[in-house]
Coordinates of C-alpha atoms and ligand atoms in Angstrom, one line a residue:
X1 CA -34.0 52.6 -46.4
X2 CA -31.5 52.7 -49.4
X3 CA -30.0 56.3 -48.1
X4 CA -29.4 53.8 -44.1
X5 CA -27.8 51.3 -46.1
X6 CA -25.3 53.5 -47.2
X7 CA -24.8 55.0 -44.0
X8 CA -24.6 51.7 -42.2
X9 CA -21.9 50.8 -44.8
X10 CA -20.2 53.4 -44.8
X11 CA -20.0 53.5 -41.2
X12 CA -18.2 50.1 -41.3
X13 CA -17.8 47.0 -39.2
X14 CA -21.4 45.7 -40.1
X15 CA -22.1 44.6 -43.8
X16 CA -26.2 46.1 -44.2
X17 CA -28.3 44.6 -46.6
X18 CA -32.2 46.0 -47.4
X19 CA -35.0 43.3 -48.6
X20 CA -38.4 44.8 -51.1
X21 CA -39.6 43.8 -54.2
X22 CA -37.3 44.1 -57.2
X23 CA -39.5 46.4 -58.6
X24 CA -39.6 48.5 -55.2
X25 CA -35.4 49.1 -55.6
X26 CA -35.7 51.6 -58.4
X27 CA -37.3 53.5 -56.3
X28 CA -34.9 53.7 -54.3
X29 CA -31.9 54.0 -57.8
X30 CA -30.5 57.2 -56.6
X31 CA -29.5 55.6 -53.3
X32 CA -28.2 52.7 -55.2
X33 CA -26.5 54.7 -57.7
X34 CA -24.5 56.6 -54.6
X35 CA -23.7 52.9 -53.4
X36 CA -22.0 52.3 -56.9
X37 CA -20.4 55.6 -57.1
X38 CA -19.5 55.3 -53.3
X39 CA -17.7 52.1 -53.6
X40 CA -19.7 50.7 -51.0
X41 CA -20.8 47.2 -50.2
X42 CA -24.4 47.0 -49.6
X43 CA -26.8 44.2 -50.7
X44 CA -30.7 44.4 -52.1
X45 CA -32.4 41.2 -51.4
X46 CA -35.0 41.8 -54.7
X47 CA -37.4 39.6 -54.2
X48 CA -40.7 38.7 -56.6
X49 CA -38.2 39.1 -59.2
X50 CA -40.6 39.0 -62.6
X51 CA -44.6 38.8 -63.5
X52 CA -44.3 35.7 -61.7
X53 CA -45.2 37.6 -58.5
X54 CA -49.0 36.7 -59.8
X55 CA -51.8 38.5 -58.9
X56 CA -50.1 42.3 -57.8
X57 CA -50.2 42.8 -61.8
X58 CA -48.1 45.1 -63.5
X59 CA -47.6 47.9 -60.5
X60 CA -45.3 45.3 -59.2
X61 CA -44.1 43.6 -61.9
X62 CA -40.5 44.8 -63.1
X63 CA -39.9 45.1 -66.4
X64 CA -37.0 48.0 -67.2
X65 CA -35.1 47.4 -63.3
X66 CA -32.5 45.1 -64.3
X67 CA -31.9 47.3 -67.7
X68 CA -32.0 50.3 -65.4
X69 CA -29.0 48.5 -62.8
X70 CA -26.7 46.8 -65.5
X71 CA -26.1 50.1 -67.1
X72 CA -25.3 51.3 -63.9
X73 CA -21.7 51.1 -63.8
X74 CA -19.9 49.0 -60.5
X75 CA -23.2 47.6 -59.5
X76 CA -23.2 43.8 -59.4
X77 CA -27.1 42.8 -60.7
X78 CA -27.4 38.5 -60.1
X79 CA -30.3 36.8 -61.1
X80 CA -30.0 33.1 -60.0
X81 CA -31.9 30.6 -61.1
X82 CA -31.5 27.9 -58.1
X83 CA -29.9 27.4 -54.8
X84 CA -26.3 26.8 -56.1
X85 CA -26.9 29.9 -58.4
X86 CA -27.8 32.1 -55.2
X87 CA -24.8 31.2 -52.8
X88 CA -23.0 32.2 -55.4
X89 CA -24.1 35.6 -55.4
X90 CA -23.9 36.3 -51.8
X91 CA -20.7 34.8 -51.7
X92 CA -19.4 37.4 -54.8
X93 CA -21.8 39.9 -53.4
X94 CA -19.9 39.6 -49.7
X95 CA -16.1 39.4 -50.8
X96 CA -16.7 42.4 -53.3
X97 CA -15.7 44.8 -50.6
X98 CA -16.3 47.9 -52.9
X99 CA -19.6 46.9 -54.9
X100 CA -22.9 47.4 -54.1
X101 CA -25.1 43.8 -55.2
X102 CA -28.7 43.4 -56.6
X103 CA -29.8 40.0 -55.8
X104 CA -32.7 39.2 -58.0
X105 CA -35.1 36.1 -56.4
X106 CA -38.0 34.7 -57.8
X107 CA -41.2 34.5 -56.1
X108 CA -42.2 31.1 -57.1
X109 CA -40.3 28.0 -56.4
X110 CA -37.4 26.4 -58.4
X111 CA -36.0 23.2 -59.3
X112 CA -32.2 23.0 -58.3
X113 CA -30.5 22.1 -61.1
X114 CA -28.1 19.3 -61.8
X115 CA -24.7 20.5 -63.4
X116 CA -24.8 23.9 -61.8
X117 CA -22.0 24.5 -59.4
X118 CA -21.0 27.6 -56.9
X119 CA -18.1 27.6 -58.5
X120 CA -19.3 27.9 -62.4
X121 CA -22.2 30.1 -61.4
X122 CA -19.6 32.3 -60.0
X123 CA -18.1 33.1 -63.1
X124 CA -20.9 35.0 -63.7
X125 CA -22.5 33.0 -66.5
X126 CA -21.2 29.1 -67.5
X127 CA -22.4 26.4 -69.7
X128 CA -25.2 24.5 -68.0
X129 CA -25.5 21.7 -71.0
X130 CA -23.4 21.1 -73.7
X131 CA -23.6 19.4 -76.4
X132 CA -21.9 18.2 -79.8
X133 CA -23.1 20.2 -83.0
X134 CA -25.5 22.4 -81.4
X135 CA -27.9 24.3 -83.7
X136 CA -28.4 26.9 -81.1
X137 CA -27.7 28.2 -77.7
X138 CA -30.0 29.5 -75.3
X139 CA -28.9 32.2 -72.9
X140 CA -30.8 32.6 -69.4
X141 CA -31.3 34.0 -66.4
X142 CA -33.5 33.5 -62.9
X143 CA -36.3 31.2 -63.6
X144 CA -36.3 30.8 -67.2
X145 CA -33.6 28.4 -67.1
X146 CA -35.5 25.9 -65.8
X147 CA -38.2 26.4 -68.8
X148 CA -35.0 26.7 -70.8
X149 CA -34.1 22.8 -70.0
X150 CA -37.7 21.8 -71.4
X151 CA -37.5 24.0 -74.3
X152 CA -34.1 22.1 -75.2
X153 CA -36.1 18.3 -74.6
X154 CA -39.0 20.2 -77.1
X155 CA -36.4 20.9 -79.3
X156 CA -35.1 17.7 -79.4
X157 CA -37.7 15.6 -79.3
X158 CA -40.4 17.3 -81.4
X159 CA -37.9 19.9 -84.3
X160 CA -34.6 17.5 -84.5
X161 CA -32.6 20.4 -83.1
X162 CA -30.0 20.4 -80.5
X163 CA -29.7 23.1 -78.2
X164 CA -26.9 24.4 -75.6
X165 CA -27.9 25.5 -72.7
X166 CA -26.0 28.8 -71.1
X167 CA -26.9 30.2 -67.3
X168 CA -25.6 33.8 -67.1
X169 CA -26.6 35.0 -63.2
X170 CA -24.4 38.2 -63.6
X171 CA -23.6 40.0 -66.6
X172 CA -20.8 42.6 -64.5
X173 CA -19.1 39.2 -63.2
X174 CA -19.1 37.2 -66.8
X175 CA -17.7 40.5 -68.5
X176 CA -14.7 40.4 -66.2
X177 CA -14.1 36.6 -67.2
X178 CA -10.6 36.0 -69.6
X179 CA -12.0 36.2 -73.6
X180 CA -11.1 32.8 -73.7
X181 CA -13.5 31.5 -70.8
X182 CA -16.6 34.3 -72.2
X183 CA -16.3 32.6 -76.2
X184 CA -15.7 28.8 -74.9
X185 CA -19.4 29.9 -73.5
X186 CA -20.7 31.9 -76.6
X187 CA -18.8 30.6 -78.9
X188 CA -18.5 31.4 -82.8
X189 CA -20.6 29.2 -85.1
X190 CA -24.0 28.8 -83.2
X191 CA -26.8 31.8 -83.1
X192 CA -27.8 32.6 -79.6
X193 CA -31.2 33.1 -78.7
X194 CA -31.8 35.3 -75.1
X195 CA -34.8 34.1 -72.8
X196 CA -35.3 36.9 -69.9
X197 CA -39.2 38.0 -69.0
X198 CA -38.1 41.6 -68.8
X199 CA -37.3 44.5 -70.9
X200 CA -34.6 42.8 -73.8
X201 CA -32.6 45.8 -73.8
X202 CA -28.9 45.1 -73.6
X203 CA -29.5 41.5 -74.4
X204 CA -27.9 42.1 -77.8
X205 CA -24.8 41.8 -76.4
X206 CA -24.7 38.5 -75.9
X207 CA -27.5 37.0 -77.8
X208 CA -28.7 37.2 -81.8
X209 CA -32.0 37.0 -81.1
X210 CA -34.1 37.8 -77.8
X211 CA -37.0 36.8 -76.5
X212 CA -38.1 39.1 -73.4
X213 CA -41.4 41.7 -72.7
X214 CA -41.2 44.7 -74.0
X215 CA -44.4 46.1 -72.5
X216 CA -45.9 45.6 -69.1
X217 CA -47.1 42.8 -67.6
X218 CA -50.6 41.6 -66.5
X219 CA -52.6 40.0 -63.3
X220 CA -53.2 36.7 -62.9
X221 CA -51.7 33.5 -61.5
X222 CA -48.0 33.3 -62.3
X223 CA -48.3 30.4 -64.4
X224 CA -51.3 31.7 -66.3
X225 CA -49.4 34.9 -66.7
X226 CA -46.4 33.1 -68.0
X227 CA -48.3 31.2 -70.9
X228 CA -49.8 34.3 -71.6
X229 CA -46.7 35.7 -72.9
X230 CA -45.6 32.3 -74.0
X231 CA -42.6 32.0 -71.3
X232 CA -43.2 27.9 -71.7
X233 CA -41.3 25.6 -73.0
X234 CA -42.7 25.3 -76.4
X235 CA -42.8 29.3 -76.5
X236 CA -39.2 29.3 -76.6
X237 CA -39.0 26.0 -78.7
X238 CA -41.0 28.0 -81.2
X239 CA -38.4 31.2 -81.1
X240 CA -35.4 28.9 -81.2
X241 CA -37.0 27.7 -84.6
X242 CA -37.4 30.8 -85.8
X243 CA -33.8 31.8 -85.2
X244 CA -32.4 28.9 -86.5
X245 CA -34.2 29.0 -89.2
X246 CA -33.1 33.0 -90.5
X247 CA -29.8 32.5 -89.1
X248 CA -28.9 29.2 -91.1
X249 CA -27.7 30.6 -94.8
X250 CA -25.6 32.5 -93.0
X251 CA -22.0 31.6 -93.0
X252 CA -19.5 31.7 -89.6
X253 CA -21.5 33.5 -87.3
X254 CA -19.8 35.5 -85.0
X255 CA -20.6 35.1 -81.1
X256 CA -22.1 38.6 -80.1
X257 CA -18.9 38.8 -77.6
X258 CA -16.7 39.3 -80.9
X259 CA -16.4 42.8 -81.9
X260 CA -14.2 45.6 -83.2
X261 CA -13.7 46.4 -79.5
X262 CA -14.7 44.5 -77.0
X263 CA -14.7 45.2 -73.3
X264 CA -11.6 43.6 -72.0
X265 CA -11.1 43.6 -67.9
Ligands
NAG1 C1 -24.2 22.5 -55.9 O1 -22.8 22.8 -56.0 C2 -22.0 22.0 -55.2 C3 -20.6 22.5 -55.3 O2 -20.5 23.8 -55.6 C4 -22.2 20.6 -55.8 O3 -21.4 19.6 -55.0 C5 -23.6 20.1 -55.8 O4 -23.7 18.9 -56.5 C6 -24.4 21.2 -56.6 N1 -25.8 20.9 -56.5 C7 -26.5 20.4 -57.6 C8 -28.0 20.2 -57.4 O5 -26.0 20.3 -58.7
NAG2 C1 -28.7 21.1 -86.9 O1 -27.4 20.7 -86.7 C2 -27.1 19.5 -87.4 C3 -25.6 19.2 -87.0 O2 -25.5 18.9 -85.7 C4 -27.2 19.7 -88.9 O3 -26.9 18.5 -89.6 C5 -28.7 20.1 -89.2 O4 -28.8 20.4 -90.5 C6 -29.0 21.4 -88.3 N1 -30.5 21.7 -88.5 C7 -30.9 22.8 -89.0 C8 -32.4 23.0 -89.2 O5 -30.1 23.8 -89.2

């Protein structure tokens, strides 16, 4: 199916796209990685994007796939979290006319949520809630944003601590943002905690701390599954505490995007 795609694309005057299970696309990585290397334009609708797929269990739960695709250089990887999120990514996905897209979709249902624009979720990550001396920010993708929002109102409500809430859909499109626009999101001063329900690998880039599985999933109902590996609100409540917590003697804290060398587009 991958190997049509790029035939069809390459062919031209009709813009292919191929639908499976996120998991189900490495399978198909060397056709991908000819996409990216092609320069062509084709489109993976990944759905049952996480162990939230439920009872399949861990044979089609990915774990390492969106590792695997951002290292894979000119290959756009979008993990939206709600409808805004999504036309966002087709609409970068179809005007990119020489990069292959990965559209990562969740299996269960989401809440749209309020603040999130096509034209911030376009920039490939923005902040979804700001707010005034924040003790932490939490990075996110897909549907752990949503958990994300509750996490903050834990925080808040039950540990005193404020939290900034950050959506980051595409890491490929975010990177290409001005340095200016990438540290007004991750700025300097606040420790940055990564929520993702996949390999953490590569998180360190933007994140302090991550919270992620590193080990395969497990069967079940997806919400069962989720509190199993404590992707709940007060799981992530529990983690921010712990990083505020070790990061908090530590004077001006660098945002992860500040380095010696930093990738500059
Ligand atoms: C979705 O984005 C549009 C503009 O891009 C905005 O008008 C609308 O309010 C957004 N929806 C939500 C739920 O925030
Ligand atoms: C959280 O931030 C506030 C400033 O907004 C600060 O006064 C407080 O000490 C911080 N809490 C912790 C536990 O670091």
């Amino acid at each position: 199916m991958g190997a049509i795609l790029n035939g069809l694309a390459a062919y031209g005057t009709i813009l292919p796209y191929a639908g499976t299970f996120l998991n189900f696309v490495s399978y198909a990585a060397g056709a991908v990685r000819l996409s990216a290397l092609s320069h062509f334009r084709t489109i993976w609708v990944a759905t049952h994007d996480s162990i939230g797929l439920g009872e399949d269990g861990p044979t089609h739960q990915p774990i390492e796939t969106l590792a695997h695709f951002r290292a894979l250089p000119n290959c756009m990887v979008w993990r939206p979290a709600d409808g805004n999120e999504t036309s966002a990514a087709y609409h970068v996905a179809l005007t990119s006319k020489n990069t292959p897209s990965i559209v990562a979709l969740s299996r269960q249902n989401l809440p749209q949520l309020e603040g999130c624009t096509i034209e911030k979720a376009s920039k490939g990550a923005y902040v979804l809630q700001e707010v005034e001396g924040a003790n932490i920010t939490l990075i996110s993708t897909g549907s752990e944003v949503s958990i994300c929002i509750d996490a903050a109102k834990e925080l808040a409500e039950k540990h005193g601590l404020k939290a900034r809430l950050v959506s980051i859909p595409c890491w490929e499109v975010f990177d290409t943002q001005s340095k200016e626009y990438r540290l007004s999101v991750l700025p300097d001063g606040v420790p940055v905690l990564s929520v993702e329900v996949m390999s953490t690998m590569g998180w360190e880039r933007y994140s302090h701390e991550q919270f992620g599985l590193n080990r395969f999933g497990a069967s079940g109902a997806y919400k069962d599954v989720y509190k199993k590996f404590e992707f709940t609100p007060e799981g992530i409540a529990k983690r921010a505490v712990a990083t505020v917590n070790f990061w908090k003697d530590v004077p001006n804290i660098r945002s992860p995007l500040n380095r010696a060398f930093q990738q500059l587009i």
